[in-house]
Amino acid sequence: MSVNQRLVNPLADKLFDTILQLRNREECYEFFEDLCTISELHDMAQRMEVARMLEEGATYEDIESRTGASTATISRVKRALHYGADGYMKLLKRVKENEEG
């Protein structure tokens, strides 16, 4: 497992097991609306878009202007793409495969 073991604990396990029970986008909205603040949800969505744009080769300037993300956020996401646990990459690949059919 490539997961940072400092993150692993019984409460996180329960949270992720719960998330894996979500069946559709509407349930995701309902659950995450209860779980997160609007700002937290916005930040997570923004980071996914930054990751997608970085993977497609967009410049920092383009990403910043299109998403509103700070250069610090863009750098953090870029570092995770290159040196992280491959979570972004796995999901970006799956989304792309689903979009292509």
Short mmCIF file of N, CA and C in Angstrom, two decimals:
data_model
loop_
_atom_site.label_atom_id
_atom_site.label_comp_id
_atom_site.label_asym_id
_atom_site.label_seq_id
_atom_site.Cartn_x
_atom_site.Cartn_y
_atom_site.Cartn_z
N MET A 1 0.85 -1.18 0.00
CA MET A 1 0.00 0.00 0.00
C MET A 1 0.90 1.24 0.00
N SER A 2 0.59 2.20 -0.88
CA SER A 2 1.40 3.41 -0.99
C SER A 2 0.87 4.55 -0.11
N VAL A 3 -0.08 4.25 0.75
CA VAL A 3 -0.69 5.27 1.60
C VAL A 3 0.25 5.60 2.75
N ASN A 4 0.33 6.89 3.06
CA ASN A 4 1.09 7.35 4.22
C ASN A 4 0.43 6.75 5.47
N GLN A 5 1.15 5.92 6.17
CA GLN A 5 0.59 5.20 7.31
C GLN A 5 0.20 6.12 8.47
N ARG A 6 0.70 7.35 8.47
CA ARG A 6 0.28 8.31 9.51
C ARG A 6 -1.17 8.73 9.32
N LEU A 7 -1.71 8.53 8.11
CA LEU A 7 -3.10 8.89 7.84
C LEU A 7 -4.07 7.78 8.24
N VAL A 8 -3.57 6.57 8.32
CA VAL A 8 -4.43 5.40 8.54
C VAL A 8 -4.82 5.30 10.01
N ASN A 9 -6.13 5.26 10.25
CA ASN A 9 -6.64 5.05 11.60
C ASN A 9 -8.08 4.56 11.49
N PRO A 10 -8.62 4.00 12.55
CA PRO A 10 -9.98 3.43 12.47
C PRO A 10 -11.06 4.44 12.06
N LEU A 11 -10.95 5.69 12.49
CA LEU A 11 -11.96 6.68 12.10
C LEU A 11 -11.90 7.00 10.61
N ALA A 12 -10.69 7.12 10.07
CA ALA A 12 -10.55 7.36 8.63
C ALA A 12 -11.06 6.15 7.86
N ASP A 13 -10.76 4.95 8.35
CA ASP A 13 -11.27 3.74 7.70
C ASP A 13 -12.80 3.77 7.62
N LYS A 14 -13.44 4.14 8.71
CA LYS A 14 -14.90 4.20 8.73
C LYS A 14 -15.42 5.27 7.77
N LEU A 15 -14.75 6.42 7.74
CA LEU A 15 -15.15 7.48 6.83
C LEU A 15 -15.07 7.00 5.38
N PHE A 16 -13.95 6.40 4.99
CA PHE A 16 -13.80 5.96 3.61
C PHE A 16 -14.75 4.81 3.27
N ASP A 17 -14.98 3.92 4.22
CA ASP A 17 -15.98 2.86 4.00
C ASP A 17 -17.36 3.47 3.76
N THR A 18 -17.67 4.53 4.48
CA THR A 18 -18.94 5.23 4.30
C THR A 18 -19.01 5.88 2.92
N ILE A 19 -17.95 6.56 2.53
CA ILE A 19 -17.91 7.21 1.21
C ILE A 19 -18.10 6.19 0.10
N LEU A 20 -17.51 5.02 0.27
CA LEU A 20 -17.65 3.97 -0.74
C LEU A 20 -19.08 3.45 -0.88
N GLN A 21 -19.95 3.80 0.07
CA GLN A 21 -21.35 3.39 -0.01
C GLN A 21 -22.21 4.35 -0.84
N LEU A 22 -21.66 5.52 -1.20
CA LEU A 22 -22.42 6.48 -2.00
C LEU A 22 -22.70 5.89 -3.37
N ARG A 23 -23.93 6.05 -3.85
CA ARG A 23 -24.35 5.38 -5.08
C ARG A 23 -24.45 6.28 -6.30
N ASN A 24 -24.56 7.59 -6.09
CA ASN A 24 -24.71 8.48 -7.24
C ASN A 24 -24.31 9.89 -6.84
N ARG A 25 -24.30 10.79 -7.82
CA ARG A 25 -23.88 12.17 -7.58
C ARG A 25 -24.78 12.86 -6.54
N GLU A 26 -26.08 12.62 -6.61
CA GLU A 26 -26.99 13.25 -5.66
C GLU A 26 -26.65 12.85 -4.22
N GLU A 27 -26.39 11.57 -3.99
CA GLU A 27 -25.99 11.13 -2.66
C GLU A 27 -24.67 11.76 -2.24
N CYS A 28 -23.77 11.94 -3.18
CA CYS A 28 -22.49 12.61 -2.88
C CYS A 28 -22.75 14.04 -2.42
N TYR A 29 -23.59 14.76 -3.17
CA TYR A 29 -23.91 16.14 -2.77
C TYR A 29 -24.53 16.16 -1.37
N GLU A 30 -25.48 15.28 -1.11
CA GLU A 30 -26.15 15.26 0.19
C GLU A 30 -25.15 14.98 1.32
N PHE A 31 -24.33 13.96 1.12
CA PHE A 31 -23.37 13.58 2.17
C PHE A 31 -22.33 14.66 2.40
N PHE A 32 -21.72 15.13 1.31
CA PHE A 32 -20.65 16.11 1.47
C PHE A 32 -21.17 17.47 1.93
N GLU A 33 -22.43 17.78 1.63
CA GLU A 33 -23.02 19.01 2.17
C GLU A 33 -23.10 18.92 3.69
N ASP A 34 -23.43 17.75 4.19
CA ASP A 34 -23.50 17.55 5.64
C ASP A 34 -22.10 17.47 6.27
N LEU A 35 -21.17 16.86 5.56
CA LEU A 35 -19.83 16.61 6.11
C LEU A 35 -18.93 17.83 6.07
N CYS A 36 -18.98 18.59 4.99
CA CYS A 36 -18.02 19.67 4.73
C CYS A 36 -18.71 21.03 4.72
N THR A 37 -17.90 22.04 4.90
CA THR A 37 -18.40 23.38 4.64
C THR A 37 -18.40 23.59 3.12
N ILE A 38 -19.12 24.58 2.67
CA ILE A 38 -19.13 24.90 1.24
C ILE A 38 -17.71 25.23 0.79
N SER A 39 -16.98 25.93 1.59
CA SER A 39 -15.61 26.30 1.26
C SER A 39 -14.71 25.07 1.12
N GLU A 40 -14.84 24.12 2.03
CA GLU A 40 -14.04 22.89 1.96
C GLU A 40 -14.35 22.11 0.69
N LEU A 41 -15.61 22.00 0.36
CA LEU A 41 -16.00 21.29 -0.85
C LEU A 41 -15.49 22.01 -2.10
N HIS A 42 -15.60 23.33 -2.10
CA HIS A 42 -15.07 24.13 -3.21
C HIS A 42 -13.56 23.90 -3.36
N ASP A 43 -12.83 23.90 -2.25
CA ASP A 43 -11.38 23.71 -2.28
C ASP A 43 -11.01 22.34 -2.86
N MET A 44 -11.74 21.30 -2.45
CA MET A 44 -11.44 19.96 -2.98
C MET A 44 -11.73 19.88 -4.48
N ALA A 45 -12.86 20.45 -4.89
CA ALA A 45 -13.20 20.45 -6.32
C ALA A 45 -12.17 21.24 -7.11
N GLN A 46 -11.74 22.36 -6.56
CA GLN A 46 -10.73 23.19 -7.23
C GLN A 46 -9.42 22.42 -7.38
N ARG A 47 -9.00 21.69 -6.36
CA ARG A 47 -7.75 20.92 -6.44
C ARG A 47 -7.84 19.83 -7.50
N MET A 48 -8.99 19.19 -7.62
CA MET A 48 -9.14 18.18 -8.68
C MET A 48 -9.02 18.81 -10.05
N GLU A 49 -9.61 19.99 -10.24
CA GLU A 49 -9.52 20.67 -11.53
C GLU A 49 -8.08 21.12 -11.80
N VAL A 50 -7.39 21.59 -10.77
CA VAL A 50 -5.98 21.95 -10.92
C VAL A 50 -5.17 20.73 -11.35
N ALA A 51 -5.41 19.60 -10.72
CA ALA A 51 -4.70 18.37 -11.07
C ALA A 51 -4.97 18.00 -12.52
N ARG A 52 -6.22 18.07 -12.94
CA ARG A 52 -6.58 17.74 -14.32
C ARG A 52 -5.87 18.66 -15.30
N MET A 53 -5.87 19.94 -14.99
CA MET A 53 -5.25 20.91 -15.89
C MET A 53 -3.73 20.74 -15.93
N LEU A 54 -3.11 20.46 -14.78
CA LEU A 54 -1.67 20.21 -14.77
C LEU A 54 -1.34 18.98 -15.61
N GLU A 55 -2.13 17.95 -15.45
CA GLU A 55 -1.90 16.71 -16.21
C GLU A 55 -2.02 16.97 -17.71
N GLU A 56 -2.87 17.90 -18.10
CA GLU A 56 -3.03 18.24 -19.52
C GLU A 56 -1.99 19.23 -20.01
N GLY A 57 -1.10 19.70 -19.10
CA GLY A 57 -0.02 20.58 -19.50
C GLY A 57 -0.30 22.06 -19.44
N ALA A 58 -1.36 22.46 -18.76
CA ALA A 58 -1.70 23.87 -18.64
C ALA A 58 -0.63 24.61 -17.82
N THR A 59 -0.47 25.88 -18.09
CA THR A 59 0.47 26.70 -17.35
C THR A 59 -0.15 27.16 -16.03
N TYR A 60 0.71 27.55 -15.10
CA TYR A 60 0.22 28.09 -13.82
C TYR A 60 -0.70 29.27 -14.06
N GLU A 61 -0.32 30.14 -14.98
CA GLU A 61 -1.12 31.34 -15.24
C GLU A 61 -2.51 30.98 -15.74
N ASP A 62 -2.58 30.02 -16.65
CA ASP A 62 -3.87 29.58 -17.18
C ASP A 62 -4.71 28.95 -16.08
N ILE A 63 -4.09 28.10 -15.28
CA ILE A 63 -4.80 27.43 -14.18
C ILE A 63 -5.32 28.46 -13.18
N GLU A 64 -4.45 29.40 -12.83
CA GLU A 64 -4.83 30.44 -11.86
C GLU A 64 -6.00 31.27 -12.37
N SER A 65 -5.97 31.64 -13.65
CA SER A 65 -7.04 32.48 -14.18
C SER A 65 -8.34 31.71 -14.36
N ARG A 66 -8.27 30.43 -14.71
CA ARG A 66 -9.49 29.66 -14.94
C ARG A 66 -10.11 29.08 -13.67
N THR A 67 -9.29 28.81 -12.65
CA THR A 67 -9.83 28.17 -11.44
C THR A 67 -9.86 29.10 -10.23
N GLY A 68 -9.04 30.15 -10.25
CA GLY A 68 -8.92 31.02 -9.09
C GLY A 68 -7.98 30.47 -8.04
N ALA A 69 -7.33 29.34 -8.32
CA ALA A 69 -6.40 28.73 -7.37
C ALA A 69 -5.15 29.58 -7.24
N SER A 70 -4.61 29.64 -6.05
CA SER A 70 -3.37 30.37 -5.83
C SER A 70 -2.20 29.56 -6.38
N THR A 71 -1.08 30.24 -6.60
CA THR A 71 0.10 29.51 -7.07
C THR A 71 0.57 28.51 -6.02
N ALA A 72 0.34 28.81 -4.74
CA ALA A 72 0.70 27.87 -3.68
C ALA A 72 -0.12 26.59 -3.79
N THR A 73 -1.42 26.72 -4.07
CA THR A 73 -2.27 25.54 -4.24
C THR A 73 -1.85 24.76 -5.47
N ILE A 74 -1.58 25.46 -6.55
CA ILE A 74 -1.16 24.78 -7.78
C ILE A 74 0.14 24.02 -7.53
N SER A 75 1.09 24.64 -6.84
CA SER A 75 2.36 23.97 -6.53
C SER A 75 2.15 22.75 -5.66
N ARG A 76 1.26 22.86 -4.67
CA ARG A 76 0.97 21.73 -3.77
C ARG A 76 0.38 20.56 -4.55
N VAL A 77 -0.54 20.86 -5.45
CA VAL A 77 -1.15 19.79 -6.26
C VAL A 77 -0.11 19.19 -7.20
N LYS A 78 0.72 20.03 -7.79
CA LYS A 78 1.76 19.53 -8.69
C LYS A 78 2.71 18.60 -7.94
N ARG A 79 3.08 18.98 -6.73
CA ARG A 79 3.96 18.13 -5.91
C ARG A 79 3.29 16.78 -5.63
N ALA A 80 2.00 16.81 -5.33
CA ALA A 80 1.27 15.56 -5.08
C ALA A 80 1.20 14.70 -6.34
N LEU A 81 1.03 15.34 -7.49
CA LEU A 81 0.99 14.58 -8.75
C LEU A 81 2.30 13.86 -9.00
N HIS A 82 3.41 14.50 -8.66
CA HIS A 82 4.72 13.93 -8.95
C HIS A 82 5.28 13.06 -7.83
N TYR A 83 4.98 13.39 -6.59
CA TYR A 83 5.61 12.70 -5.47
C TYR A 83 4.62 12.12 -4.46
N GLY A 84 3.34 12.19 -4.77
CA GLY A 84 2.32 11.73 -3.82
C GLY A 84 2.04 10.24 -3.94
N ALA A 85 0.89 9.85 -3.48
CA ALA A 85 0.49 8.44 -3.43
C ALA A 85 -0.22 7.98 -4.71
N ASP A 86 -0.21 8.80 -5.75
CA ASP A 86 -0.85 8.52 -7.04
C ASP A 86 -2.37 8.53 -6.99
N GLY A 87 -2.94 9.10 -5.96
CA GLY A 87 -4.39 9.19 -5.86
C GLY A 87 -5.00 10.03 -6.97
N TYR A 88 -4.42 11.21 -7.20
CA TYR A 88 -4.92 12.05 -8.28
C TYR A 88 -4.82 11.31 -9.61
N MET A 89 -3.66 10.74 -9.87
CA MET A 89 -3.42 10.11 -11.18
C MET A 89 -4.39 8.95 -11.43
N LYS A 90 -4.63 8.12 -10.44
CA LYS A 90 -5.56 7.00 -10.60
C LYS A 90 -6.94 7.49 -11.01
N LEU A 91 -7.42 8.50 -10.29
CA LEU A 91 -8.76 8.99 -10.57
C LEU A 91 -8.84 9.76 -11.87
N LEU A 92 -7.83 10.55 -12.18
CA LEU A 92 -7.82 11.26 -13.45
C LEU A 92 -7.83 10.28 -14.62
N LYS A 93 -7.08 9.21 -14.49
CA LYS A 93 -7.05 8.18 -15.54
C LYS A 93 -8.42 7.52 -15.69
N ARG A 94 -9.05 7.17 -14.57
CA ARG A 94 -10.37 6.52 -14.64
C ARG A 94 -11.42 7.44 -15.25
N VAL A 95 -11.39 8.71 -14.85
CA VAL A 95 -12.36 9.68 -15.39
C VAL A 95 -12.16 9.80 -16.89
N LYS A 96 -10.92 9.92 -17.31
CA LYS A 96 -10.64 10.05 -18.75
C LYS A 96 -11.11 8.80 -19.52
N GLU A 97 -10.84 7.62 -18.96
CA GLU A 97 -11.29 6.38 -19.61
C GLU A 97 -12.80 6.33 -19.70
N ASN A 98 -13.50 6.75 -18.65
CA ASN A 98 -14.98 6.76 -18.67
C ASN A 98 -15.52 7.76 -19.67
N GLU A 99 -14.84 8.90 -19.80
CA GLU A 99 -15.29 9.91 -20.76
C GLU A 99 -15.09 9.45 -22.21
N GLU A 100 -14.05 8.65 -22.42
CA GLU A 100 -13.75 8.16 -23.77
C GLU A 100 -14.62 6.96 -24.14
N GLY A 101 -15.32 6.41 -23.18
CA GLY A 101 -16.26 5.36 -23.49
C GLY A 101 -15.85 4.02 -23.06
#
